[in-house]
CSV table of C-alpha atoms in Angstrom, one decimal:
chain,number,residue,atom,x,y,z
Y,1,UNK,CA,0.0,0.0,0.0
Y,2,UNK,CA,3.3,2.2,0.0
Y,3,UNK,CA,2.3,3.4,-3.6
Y,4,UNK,CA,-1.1,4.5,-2.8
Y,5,UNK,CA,-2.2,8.1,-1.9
Y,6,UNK,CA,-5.4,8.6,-0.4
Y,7,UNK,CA,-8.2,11.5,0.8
Y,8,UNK,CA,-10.0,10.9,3.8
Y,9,UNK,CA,-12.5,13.8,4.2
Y,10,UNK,CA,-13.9,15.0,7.5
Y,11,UNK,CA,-10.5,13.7,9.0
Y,12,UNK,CA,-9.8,15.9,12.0
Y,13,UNK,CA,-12.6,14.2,14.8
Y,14,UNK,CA,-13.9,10.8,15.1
Y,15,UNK,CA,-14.2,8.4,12.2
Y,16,UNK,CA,-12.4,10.7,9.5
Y,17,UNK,CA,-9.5,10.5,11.8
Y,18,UNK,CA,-9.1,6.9,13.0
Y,19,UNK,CA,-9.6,6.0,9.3
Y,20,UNK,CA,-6.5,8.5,8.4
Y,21,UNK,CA,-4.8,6.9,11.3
Y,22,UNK,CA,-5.4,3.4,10.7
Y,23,UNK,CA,-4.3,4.0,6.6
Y,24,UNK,CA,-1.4,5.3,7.5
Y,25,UNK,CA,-0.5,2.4,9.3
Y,26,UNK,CA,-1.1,0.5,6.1
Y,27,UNK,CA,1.9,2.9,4.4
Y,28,UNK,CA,-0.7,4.8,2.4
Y,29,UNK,CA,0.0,8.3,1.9
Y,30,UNK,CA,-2.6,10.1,3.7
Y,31,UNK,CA,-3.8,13.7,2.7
Y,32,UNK,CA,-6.2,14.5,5.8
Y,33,UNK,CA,-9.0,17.1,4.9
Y,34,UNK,CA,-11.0,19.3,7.7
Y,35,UNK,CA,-11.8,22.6,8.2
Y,36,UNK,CA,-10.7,21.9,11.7
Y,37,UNK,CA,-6.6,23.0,12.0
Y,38,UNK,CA,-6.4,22.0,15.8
Y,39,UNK,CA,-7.9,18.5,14.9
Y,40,UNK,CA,-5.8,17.9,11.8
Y,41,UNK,CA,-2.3,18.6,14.2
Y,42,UNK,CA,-3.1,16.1,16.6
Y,43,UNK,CA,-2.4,13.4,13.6
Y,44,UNK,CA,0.4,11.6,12.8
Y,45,UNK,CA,2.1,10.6,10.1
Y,46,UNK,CA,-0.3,12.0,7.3
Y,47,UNK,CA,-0.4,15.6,5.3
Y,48,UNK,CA,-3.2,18.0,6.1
Y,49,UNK,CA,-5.2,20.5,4.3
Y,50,UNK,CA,-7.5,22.6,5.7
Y,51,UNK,CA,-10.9,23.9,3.7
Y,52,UNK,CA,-14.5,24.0,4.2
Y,53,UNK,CA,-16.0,21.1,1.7
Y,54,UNK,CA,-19.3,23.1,1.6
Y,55,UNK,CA,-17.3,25.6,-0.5
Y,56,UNK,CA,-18.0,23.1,-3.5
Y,57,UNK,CA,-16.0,25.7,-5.9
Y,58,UNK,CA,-12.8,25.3,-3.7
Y,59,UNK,CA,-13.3,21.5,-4.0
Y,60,UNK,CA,-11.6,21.8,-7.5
Y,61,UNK,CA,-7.8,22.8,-5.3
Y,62,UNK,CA,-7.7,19.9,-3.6
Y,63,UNK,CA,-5.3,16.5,-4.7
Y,64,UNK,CA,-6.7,14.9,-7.6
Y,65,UNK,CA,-3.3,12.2,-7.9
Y,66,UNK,CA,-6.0,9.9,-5.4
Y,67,UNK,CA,-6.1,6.3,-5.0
Y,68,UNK,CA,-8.3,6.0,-2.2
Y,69,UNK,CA,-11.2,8.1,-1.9
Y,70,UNK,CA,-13.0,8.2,1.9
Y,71,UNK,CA,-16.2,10.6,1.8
Y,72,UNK,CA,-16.4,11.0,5.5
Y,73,UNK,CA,-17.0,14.5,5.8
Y,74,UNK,CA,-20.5,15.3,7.7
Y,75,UNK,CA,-23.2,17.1,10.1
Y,76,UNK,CA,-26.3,16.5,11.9
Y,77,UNK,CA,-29.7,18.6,12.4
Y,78,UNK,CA,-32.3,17.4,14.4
Y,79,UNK,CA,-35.5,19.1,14.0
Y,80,UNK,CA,-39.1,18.0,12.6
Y,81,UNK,CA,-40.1,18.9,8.9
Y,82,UNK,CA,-42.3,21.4,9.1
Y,83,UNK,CA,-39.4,23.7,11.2
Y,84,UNK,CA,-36.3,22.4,9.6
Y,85,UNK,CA,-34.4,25.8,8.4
Y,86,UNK,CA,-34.3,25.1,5.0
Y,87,UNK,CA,-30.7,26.9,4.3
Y,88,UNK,CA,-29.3,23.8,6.9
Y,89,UNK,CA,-30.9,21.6,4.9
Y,90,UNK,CA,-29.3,22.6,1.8
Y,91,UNK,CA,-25.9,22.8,3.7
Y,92,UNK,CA,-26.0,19.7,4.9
Y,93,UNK,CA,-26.9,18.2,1.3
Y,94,UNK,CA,-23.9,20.3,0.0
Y,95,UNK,CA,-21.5,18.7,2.6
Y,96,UNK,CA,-22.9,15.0,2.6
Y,97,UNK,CA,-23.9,14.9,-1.3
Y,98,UNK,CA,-22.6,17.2,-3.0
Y,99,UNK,CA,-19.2,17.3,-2.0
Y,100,UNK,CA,-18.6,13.7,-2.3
Y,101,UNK,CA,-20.0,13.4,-6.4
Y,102,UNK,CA,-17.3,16.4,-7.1
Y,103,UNK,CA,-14.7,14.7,-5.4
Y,104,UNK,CA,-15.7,11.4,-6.9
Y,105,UNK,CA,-15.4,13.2,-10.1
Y,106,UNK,CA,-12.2,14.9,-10.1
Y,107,UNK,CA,-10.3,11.8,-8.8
Y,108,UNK,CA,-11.7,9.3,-11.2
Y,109,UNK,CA,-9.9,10.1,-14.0
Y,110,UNK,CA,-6.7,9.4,-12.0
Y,111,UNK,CA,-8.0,6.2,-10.9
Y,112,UNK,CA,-8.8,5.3,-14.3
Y,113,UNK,CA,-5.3,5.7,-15.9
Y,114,UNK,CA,-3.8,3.8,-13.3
Y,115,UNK,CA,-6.3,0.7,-13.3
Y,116,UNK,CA,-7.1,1.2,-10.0
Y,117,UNK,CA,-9.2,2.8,-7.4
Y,118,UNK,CA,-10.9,2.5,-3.9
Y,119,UNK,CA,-14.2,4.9,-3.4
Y,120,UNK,CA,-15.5,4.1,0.3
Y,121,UNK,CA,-18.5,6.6,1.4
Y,122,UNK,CA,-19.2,6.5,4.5
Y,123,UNK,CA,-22.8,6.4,4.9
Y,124,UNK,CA,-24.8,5.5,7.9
Y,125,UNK,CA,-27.4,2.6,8.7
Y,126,UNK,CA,-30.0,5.8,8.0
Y,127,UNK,CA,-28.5,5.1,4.4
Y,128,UNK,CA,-31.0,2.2,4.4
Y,129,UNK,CA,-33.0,3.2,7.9
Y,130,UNK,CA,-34.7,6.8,8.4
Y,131,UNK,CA,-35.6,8.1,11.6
Y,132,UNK,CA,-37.6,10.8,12.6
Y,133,UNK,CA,-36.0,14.3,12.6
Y,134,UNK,CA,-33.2,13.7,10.5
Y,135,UNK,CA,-34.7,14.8,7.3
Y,136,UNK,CA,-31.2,16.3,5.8
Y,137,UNK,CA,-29.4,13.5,6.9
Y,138,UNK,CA,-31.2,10.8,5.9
Y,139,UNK,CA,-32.0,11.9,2.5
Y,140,UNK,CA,-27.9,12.6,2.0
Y,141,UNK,CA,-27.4,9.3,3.2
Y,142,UNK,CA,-29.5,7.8,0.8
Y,143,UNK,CA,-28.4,9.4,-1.9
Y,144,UNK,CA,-25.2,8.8,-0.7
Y,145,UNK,CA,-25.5,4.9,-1.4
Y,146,UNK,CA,-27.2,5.0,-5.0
Y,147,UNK,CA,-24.4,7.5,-6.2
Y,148,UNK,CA,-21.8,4.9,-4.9
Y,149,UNK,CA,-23.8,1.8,-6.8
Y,150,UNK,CA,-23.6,4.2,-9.8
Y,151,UNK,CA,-19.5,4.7,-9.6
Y,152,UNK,CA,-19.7,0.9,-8.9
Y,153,UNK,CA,-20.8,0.2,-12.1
Y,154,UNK,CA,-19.0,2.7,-14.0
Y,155,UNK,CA,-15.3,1.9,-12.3
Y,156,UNK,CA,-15.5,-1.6,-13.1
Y,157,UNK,CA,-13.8,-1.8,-15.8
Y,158,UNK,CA,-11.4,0.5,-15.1
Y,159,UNK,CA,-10.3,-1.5,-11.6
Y,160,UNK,CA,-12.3,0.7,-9.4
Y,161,UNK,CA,-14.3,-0.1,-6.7
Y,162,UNK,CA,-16.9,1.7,-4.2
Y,163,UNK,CA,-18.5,1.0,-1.7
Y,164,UNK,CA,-20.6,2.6,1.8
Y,165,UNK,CA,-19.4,1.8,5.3
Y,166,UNK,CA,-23.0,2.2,7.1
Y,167,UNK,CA,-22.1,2.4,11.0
Y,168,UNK,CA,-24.8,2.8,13.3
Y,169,UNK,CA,-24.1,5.6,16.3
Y,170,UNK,CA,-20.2,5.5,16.8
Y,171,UNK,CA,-18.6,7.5,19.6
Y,172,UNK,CA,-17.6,10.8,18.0
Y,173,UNK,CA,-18.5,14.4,18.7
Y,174,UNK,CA,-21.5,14.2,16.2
Y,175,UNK,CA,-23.2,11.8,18.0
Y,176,UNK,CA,-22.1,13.5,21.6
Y,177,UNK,CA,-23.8,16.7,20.3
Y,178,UNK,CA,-26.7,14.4,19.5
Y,179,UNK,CA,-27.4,14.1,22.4
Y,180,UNK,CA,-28.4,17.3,23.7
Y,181,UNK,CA,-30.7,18.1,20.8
Y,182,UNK,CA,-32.2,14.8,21.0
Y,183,UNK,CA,-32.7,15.6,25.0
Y,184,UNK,CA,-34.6,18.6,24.2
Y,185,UNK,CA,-36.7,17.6,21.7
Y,186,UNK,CA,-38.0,14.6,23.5
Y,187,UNK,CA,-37.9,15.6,26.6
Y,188,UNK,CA,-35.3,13.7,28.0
Y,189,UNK,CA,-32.2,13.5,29.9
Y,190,UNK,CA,-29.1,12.9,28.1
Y,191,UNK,CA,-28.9,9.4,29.3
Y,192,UNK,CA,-32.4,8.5,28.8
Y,193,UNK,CA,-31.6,9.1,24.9
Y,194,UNK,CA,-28.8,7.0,24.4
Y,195,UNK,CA,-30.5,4.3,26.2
Y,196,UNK,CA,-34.2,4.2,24.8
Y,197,UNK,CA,-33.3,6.4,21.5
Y,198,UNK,CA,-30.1,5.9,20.1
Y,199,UNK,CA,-29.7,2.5,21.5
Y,200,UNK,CA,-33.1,1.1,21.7
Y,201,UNK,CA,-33.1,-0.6,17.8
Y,202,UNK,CA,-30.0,-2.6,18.6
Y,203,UNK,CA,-29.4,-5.6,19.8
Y,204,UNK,CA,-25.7,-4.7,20.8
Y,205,UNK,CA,-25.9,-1.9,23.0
Y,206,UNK,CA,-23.3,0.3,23.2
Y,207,UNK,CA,-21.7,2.5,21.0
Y,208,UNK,CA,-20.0,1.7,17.9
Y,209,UNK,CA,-16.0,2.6,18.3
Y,210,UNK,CA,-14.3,4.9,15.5
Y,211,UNK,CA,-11.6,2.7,15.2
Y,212,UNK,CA,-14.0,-0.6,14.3
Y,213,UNK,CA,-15.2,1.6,11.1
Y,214,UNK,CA,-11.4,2.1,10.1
Y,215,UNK,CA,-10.9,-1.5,10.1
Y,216,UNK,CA,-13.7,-2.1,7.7
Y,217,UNK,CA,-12.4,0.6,5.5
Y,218,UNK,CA,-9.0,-0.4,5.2
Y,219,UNK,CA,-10.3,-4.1,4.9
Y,220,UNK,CA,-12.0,-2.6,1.5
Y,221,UNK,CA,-9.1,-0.9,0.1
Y,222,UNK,CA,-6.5,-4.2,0.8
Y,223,UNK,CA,-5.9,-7.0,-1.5
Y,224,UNK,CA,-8.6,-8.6,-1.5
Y,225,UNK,CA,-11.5,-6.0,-2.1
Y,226,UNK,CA,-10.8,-6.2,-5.5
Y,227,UNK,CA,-14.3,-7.9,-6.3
Y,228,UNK,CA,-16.1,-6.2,-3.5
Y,229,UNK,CA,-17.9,-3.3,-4.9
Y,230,UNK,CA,-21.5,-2.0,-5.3
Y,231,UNK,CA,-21.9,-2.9,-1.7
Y,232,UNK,CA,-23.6,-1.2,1.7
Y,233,UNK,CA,-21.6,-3.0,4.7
Y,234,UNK,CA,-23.3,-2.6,7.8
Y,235,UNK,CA,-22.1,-2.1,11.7
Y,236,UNK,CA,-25.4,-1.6,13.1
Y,237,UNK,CA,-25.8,-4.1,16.4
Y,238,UNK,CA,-28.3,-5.8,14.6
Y,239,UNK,CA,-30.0,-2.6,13.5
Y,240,UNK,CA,-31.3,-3.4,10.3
Y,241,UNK,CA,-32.2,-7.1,11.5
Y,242,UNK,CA,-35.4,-6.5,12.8
């Protein structure tokens, strides 16, 4: 994996950085993106760039020479329908949608003329689950998955894969913040949402670790992933098997 460069988005916190981390280890060349400077110098062993991947027109100065492409970057907004600010929306679509078909886009063609190429979006068990007051994110999410089926079929021939990594809640400042807006709109304490919200579809309940998602990506960009493509992998606790 020495040869290899990749662009893990969202990089700084949480899963972005313990998939950075743990591709590094590999020997991949790691270019780290966030928009977060303090959370990008506590890596090691990668390069960093800072930018704001909602800018969609500043997308176009980041690394194209990619072999590995992790879409990772994203937000949360709880709220119901009918009040959900419709500029958040619309950012959150930019960030989680967006962003990921540009820079899908501008590193293909590298990909292509080398014969080889690793797309991994990391998508969410509300890729192929919605819950209430998550409108934004769950409709990024899925749209998330059928534009990585699409590059699926599309990089095939050219020895390129992608795939969506769909964790359920993993313990990373998302998911802390969660927790407060999920407090107030239900009435709850903090505690009383991870246990009878956040936790109550699983069958394994506790939180997801960031560095069990990192295994699973790396696992999809090693040797033998070469034939895994098109797919959703899930780490849900048994979410999705009800």
């Amino acid at each position: 994996m020495e040869t290899r460069r990749a662009l893990v988005t969202g990089a700084a916190s949480g899963i972005g950085a313990a998939c950075a981390q743990r591709l590094a280890a590999d020997g991949v060349q790691v270019v780290a993106v966030d928009f977060d400077q303090d959370g990008l110098d506590a890596l090691d062993g990668v390069d960093t760039i800072v930018s704001d991947l909602s800018d969609l027109e500043r997308l176009a100065d980041l690394p194209t020479d990619i072999d590995i492409l992790v879409n990772n970057a994203g937000v949360q907004q709880v709220a119901p329908v009918e009040q959900f600010p419709p500029e958040r929306f619309s950012y959150i679509i930019r960030l989680m949608l967006e962003a990921p078909f540009r820079l899908i886009r501008q590193t293909l063609p590298h990909m292509y003329g080398a014969g080889w190429g690793r797309v991994v979006n990391i998508s969410s068990v509300h890729g192929l689950r919605a819950s209430p007051f998550k409108a934004a994110y769950v409709a990024a999410k899925h749209g998330l998955e059928g534009l990585s089926k699409v590059v699926a079929l599309e990089g095939a021939a050219h020895g390129v894969t992608s795939n969506c990594v769909n964790p359920a809640y993993v313990r990373t400042p998302l998911v802390t913040a969660q927790l407060a807006d999920q407090a107030a709109t239900h009435g709850l304490s903090e505690a009383e949402v991870l246990d009878k919200v956040l936790l109550e579809p699983v069958a394994v309940k506790r939180l997801i670790e960031p560095a069990e998602v990192a295994e699973l990506v790396a696992m999809l960009c090693g040797p033998a992933s070469a034939s895994i493509t098109g797919s959703s992998f899930v780490l849900d606790g048994g979410w999705t098997a009800h």
